[in-house]
Coordinates of N, CA and C in Angstrom, one line a residue:
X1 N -11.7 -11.2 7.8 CA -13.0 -10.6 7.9 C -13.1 -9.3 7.0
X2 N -14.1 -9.3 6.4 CA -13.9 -7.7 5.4 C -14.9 -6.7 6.5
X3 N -13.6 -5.8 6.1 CA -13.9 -4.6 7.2 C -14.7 -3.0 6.2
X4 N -14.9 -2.7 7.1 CA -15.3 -1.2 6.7 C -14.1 -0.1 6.0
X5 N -14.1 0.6 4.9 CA -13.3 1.4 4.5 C -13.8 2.9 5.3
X6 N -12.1 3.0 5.9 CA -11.9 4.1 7.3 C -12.0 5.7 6.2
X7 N -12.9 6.7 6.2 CA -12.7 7.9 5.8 C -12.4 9.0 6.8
X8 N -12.2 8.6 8.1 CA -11.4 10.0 9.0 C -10.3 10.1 8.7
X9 N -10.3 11.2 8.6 CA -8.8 11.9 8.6 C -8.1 11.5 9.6
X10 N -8.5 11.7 10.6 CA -8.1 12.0 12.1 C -6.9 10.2 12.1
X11 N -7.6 9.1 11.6 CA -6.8 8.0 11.2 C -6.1 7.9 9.8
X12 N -6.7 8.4 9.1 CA -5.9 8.3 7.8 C -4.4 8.8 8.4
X13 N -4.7 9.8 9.0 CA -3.4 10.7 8.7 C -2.0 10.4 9.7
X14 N -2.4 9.7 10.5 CA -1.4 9.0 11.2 C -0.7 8.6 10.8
X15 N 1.1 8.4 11.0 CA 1.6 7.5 10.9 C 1.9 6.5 11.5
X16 N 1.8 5.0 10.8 CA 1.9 3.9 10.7 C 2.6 2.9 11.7
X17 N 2.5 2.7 13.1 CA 3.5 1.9 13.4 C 4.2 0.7 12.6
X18 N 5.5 0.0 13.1 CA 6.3 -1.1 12.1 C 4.7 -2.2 12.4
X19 N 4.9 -2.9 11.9 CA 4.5 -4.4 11.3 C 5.4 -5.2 12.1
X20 N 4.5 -6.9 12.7 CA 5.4 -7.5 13.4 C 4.5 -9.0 13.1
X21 N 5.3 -9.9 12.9 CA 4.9 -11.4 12.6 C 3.3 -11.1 13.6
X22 N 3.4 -10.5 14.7 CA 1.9 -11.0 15.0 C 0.6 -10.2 14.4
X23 N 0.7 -9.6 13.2 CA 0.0 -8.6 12.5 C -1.0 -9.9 11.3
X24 N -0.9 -11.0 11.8 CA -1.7 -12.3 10.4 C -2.9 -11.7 10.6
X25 N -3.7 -11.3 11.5 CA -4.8 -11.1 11.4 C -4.9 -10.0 10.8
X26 N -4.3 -9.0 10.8 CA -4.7 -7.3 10.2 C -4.8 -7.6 8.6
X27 N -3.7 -8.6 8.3 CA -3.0 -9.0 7.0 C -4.2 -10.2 6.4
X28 N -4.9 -10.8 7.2 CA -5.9 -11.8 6.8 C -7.0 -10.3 6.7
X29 N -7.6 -9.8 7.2 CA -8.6 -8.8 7.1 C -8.3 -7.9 5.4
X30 N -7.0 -7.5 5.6 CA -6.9 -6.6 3.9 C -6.8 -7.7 3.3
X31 N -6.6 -8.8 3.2 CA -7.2 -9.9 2.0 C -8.0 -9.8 1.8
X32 N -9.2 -10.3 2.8 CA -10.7 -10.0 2.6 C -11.6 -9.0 2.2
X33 N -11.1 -8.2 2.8 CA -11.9 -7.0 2.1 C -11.3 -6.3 1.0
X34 N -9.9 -6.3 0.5 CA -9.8 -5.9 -0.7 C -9.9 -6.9 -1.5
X35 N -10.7 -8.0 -1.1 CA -11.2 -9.1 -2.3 C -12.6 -9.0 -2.5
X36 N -13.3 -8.0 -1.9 CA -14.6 -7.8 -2.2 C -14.9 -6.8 -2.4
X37 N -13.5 -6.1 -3.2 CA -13.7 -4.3 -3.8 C -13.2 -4.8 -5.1
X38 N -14.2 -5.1 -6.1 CA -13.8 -5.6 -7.4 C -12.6 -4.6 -8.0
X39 N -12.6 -3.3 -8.2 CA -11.9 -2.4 -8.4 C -10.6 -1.6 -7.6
X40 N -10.7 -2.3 -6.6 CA -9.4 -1.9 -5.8 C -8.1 -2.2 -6.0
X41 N -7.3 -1.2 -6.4 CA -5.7 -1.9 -6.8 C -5.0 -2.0 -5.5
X42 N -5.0 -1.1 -4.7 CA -4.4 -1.5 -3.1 C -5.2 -1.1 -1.9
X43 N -4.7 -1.5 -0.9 CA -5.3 -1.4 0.7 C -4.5 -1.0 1.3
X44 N -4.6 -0.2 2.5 CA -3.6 0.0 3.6 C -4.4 -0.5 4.8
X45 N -3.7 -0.7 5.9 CA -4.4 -1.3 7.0 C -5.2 0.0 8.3
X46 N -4.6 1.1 7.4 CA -5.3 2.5 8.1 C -6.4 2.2 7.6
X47 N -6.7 2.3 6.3 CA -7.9 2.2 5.5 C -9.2 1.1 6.5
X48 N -8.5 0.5 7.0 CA -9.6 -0.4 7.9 C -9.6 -0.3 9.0
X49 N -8.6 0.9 9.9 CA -8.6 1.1 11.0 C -7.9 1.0 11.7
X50 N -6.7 0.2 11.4 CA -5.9 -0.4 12.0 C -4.3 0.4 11.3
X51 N -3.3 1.3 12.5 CA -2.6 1.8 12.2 C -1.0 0.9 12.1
X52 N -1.2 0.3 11.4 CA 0.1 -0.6 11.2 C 0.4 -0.1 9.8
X53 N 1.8 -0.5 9.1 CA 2.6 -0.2 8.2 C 2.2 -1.4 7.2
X54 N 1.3 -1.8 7.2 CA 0.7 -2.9 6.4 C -0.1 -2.8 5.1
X55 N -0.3 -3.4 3.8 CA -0.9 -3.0 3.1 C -0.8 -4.4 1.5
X56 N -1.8 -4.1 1.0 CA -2.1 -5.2 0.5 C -2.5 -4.4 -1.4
X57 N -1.7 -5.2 -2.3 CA -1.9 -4.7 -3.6 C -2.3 -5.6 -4.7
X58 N -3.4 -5.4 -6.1 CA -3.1 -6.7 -6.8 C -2.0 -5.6 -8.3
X59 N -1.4 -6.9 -8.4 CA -0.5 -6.8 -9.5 C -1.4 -6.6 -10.9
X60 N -0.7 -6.3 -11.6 CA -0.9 -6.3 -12.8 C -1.6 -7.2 -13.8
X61 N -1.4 -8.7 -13.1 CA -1.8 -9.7 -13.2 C -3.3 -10.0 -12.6
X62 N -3.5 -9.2 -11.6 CA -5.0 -9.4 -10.7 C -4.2 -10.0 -9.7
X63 N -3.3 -10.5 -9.4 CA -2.6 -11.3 -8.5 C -2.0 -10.3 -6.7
X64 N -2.8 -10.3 -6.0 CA -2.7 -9.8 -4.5 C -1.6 -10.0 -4.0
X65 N -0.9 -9.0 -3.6 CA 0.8 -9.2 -2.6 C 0.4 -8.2 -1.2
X66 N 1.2 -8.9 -0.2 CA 1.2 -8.4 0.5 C 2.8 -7.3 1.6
X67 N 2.6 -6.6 1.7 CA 3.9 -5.9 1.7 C 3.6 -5.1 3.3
X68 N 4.5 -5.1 3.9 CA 4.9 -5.0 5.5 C 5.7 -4.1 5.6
X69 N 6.0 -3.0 6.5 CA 6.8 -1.5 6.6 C 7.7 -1.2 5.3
X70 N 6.8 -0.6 4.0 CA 7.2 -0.5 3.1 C 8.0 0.6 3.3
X71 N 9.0 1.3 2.5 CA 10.0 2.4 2.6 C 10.6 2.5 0.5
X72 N 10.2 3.5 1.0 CA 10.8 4.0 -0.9 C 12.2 4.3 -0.7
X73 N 12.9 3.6 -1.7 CA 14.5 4.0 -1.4 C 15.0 4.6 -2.9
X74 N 14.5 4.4 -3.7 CA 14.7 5.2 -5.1 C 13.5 5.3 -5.9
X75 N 13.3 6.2 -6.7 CA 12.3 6.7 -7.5 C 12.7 7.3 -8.8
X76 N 12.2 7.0 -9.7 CA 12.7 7.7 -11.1 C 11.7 8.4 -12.0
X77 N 11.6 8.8 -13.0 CA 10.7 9.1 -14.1 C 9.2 9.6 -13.8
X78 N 9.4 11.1 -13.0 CA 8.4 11.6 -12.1 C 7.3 12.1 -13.1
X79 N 6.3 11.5 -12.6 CA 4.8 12.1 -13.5 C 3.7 13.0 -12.7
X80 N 2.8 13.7 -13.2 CA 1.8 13.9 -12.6 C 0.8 13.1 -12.9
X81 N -0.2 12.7 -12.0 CA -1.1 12.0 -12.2 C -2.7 12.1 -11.7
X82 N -3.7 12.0 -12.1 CA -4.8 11.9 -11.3 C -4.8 10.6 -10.1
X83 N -5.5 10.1 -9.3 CA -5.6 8.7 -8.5 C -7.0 8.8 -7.6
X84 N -7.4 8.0 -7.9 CA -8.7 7.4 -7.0 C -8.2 6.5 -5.1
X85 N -9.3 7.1 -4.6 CA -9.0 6.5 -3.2 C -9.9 6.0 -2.3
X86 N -10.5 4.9 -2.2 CA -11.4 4.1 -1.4 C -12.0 5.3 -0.1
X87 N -10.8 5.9 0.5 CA -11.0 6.7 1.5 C -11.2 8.3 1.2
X88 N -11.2 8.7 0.2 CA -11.8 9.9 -0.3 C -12.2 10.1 -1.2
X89 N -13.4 11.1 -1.4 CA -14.6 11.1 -2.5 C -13.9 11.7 -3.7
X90 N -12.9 12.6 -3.9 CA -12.6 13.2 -5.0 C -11.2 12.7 -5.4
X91 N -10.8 12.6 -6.9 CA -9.5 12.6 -7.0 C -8.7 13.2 -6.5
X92 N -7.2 13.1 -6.9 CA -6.2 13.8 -6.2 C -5.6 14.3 -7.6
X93 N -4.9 15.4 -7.2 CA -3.8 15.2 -8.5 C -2.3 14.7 -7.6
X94 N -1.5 14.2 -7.7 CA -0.1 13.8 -7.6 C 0.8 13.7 -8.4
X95 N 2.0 13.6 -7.7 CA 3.5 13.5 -8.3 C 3.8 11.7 -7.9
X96 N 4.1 10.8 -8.9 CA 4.1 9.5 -9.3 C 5.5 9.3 -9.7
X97 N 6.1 8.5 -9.4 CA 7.5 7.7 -10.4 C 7.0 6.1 -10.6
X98 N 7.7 6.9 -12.1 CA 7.3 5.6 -12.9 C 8.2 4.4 -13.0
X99 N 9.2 4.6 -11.9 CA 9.7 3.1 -11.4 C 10.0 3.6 -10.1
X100 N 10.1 2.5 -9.3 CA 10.4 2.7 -7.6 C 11.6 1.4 -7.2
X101 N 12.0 1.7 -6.4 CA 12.7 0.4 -5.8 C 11.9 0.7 -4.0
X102 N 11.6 -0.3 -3.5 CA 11.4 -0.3 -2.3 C 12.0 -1.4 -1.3
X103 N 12.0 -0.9 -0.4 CA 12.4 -2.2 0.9 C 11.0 -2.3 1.6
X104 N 11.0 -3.6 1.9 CA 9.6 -4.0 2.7 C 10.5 -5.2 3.7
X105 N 9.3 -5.6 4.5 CA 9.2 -7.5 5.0 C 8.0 -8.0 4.8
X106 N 8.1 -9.2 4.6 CA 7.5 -10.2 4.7 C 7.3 -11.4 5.4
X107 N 6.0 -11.9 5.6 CA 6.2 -12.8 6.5 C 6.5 -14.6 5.8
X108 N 7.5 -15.0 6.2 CA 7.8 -16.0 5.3 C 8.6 -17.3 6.8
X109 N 7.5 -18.1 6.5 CA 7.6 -19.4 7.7 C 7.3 -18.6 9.1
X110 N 6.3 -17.7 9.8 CA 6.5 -17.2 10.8 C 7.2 -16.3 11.1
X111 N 7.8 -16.0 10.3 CA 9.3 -14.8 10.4 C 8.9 -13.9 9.5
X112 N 9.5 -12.4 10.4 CA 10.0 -11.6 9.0 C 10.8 -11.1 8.0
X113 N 10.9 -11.5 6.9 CA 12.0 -11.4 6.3 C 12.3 -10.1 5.3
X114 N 13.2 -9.3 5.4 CA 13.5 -8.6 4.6 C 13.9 -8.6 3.6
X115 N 12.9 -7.7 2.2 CA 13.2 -7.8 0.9 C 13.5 -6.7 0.4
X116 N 14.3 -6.5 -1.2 CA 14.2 -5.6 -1.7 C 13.1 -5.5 -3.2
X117 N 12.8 -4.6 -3.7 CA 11.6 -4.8 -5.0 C 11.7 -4.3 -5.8
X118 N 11.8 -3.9 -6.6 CA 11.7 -2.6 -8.1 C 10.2 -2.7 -8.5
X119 N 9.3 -1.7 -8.6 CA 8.3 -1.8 -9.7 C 8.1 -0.8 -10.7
X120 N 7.4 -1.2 -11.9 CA 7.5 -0.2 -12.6 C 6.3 0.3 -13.1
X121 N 5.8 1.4 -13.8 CA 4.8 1.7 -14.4 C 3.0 1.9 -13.2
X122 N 2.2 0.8 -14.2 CA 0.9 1.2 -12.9 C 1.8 0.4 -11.4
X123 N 2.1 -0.6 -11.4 CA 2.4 -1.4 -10.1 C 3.6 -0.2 -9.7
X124 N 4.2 0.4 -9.6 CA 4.8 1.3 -9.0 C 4.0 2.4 -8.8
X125 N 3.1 2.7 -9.4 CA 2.4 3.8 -8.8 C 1.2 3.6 -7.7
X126 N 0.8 2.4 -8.1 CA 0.3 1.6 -6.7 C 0.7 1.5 -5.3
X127 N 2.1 1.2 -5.3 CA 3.1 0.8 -4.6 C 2.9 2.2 -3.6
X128 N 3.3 3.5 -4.6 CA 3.3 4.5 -3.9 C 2.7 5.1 -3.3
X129 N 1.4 4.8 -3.8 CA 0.1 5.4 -2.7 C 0.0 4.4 -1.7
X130 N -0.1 3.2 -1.7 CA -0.2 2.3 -0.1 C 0.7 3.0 0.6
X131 N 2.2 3.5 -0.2 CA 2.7 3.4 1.1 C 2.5 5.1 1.6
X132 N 2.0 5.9 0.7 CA 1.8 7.4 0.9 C 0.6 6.6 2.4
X133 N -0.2 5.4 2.2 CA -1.2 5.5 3.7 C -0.4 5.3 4.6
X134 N 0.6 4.3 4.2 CA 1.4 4.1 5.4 C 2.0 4.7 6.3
X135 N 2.4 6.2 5.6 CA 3.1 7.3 6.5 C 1.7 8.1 6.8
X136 N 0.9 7.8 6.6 CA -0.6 9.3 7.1 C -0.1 10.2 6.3
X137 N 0.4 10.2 5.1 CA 0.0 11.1 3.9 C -1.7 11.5 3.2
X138 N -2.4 12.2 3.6 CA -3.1 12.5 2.8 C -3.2 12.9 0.7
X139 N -3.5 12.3 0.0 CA -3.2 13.0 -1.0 C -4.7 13.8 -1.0

């Protein structure tokens, strides 16, 4: 179901409980509704209200992934950057790397499975703002 994009603070800024195979619905919802934000490169599941470690991005390709208790484990080639955010009216300025490695899960046959990811360039700086919602980072 496409939901409403959350602008309180008060939830933004939470952090995230883990993600758990019974999270399809939270994860069917950021489908939806970040499929009817022509312009949206990612979603977090705060962003719709819901404080899970969940969050939803399209690739480079336009192509939608979905990513589960994301965690940055390396970062390289630090930029500043401007960034746009569904959940707040002005830009931000930030600090971005321009490659990431991350660990997530996924849900793969019912199960969660744990992966590891590298991204680089715009998809890595994607990467890093979902998961900046995931922890109740404000930028």
């Amino acid at each position: 179901m496409v939901k409403d994009i959350i602008k309180d603070d008060s939830i933004l800024s939470q952090k995230c409980e883990k993600a758990t195979e019974a999270d399809t619905d939270v994860i069917q919802d950021l489908l939806d509704t970040i499929g009817s934000l022509e312009e949206a490169a990612c979603l977090a599941a705060n962003q719709i209200g819901v404080t899970k470690a969940i969050g939803v991005y399209r690739d480079e390709n336009d192509e939608v992934h979905v990513v589960m208790n994301p965690v940055i484990r390396k970062a390289l080639y630090p930029m500043r950057t401007y960034e746009e955010c569904f959940s707040h009216d002005e830009d931000s300025k930030v600090t971005r790397y321009g490659w990431c490695q991350i660990e997530m899960d996924e849900i793969v046959d019912g199960k969660l499975v744990h992966r590891r990811r590298e991204f680089e360039a715009r998809d890595a700086q994607v990467v890093q703002h979902l998961i900046d919602h995931c922890k109740g980072k404000l930028v």
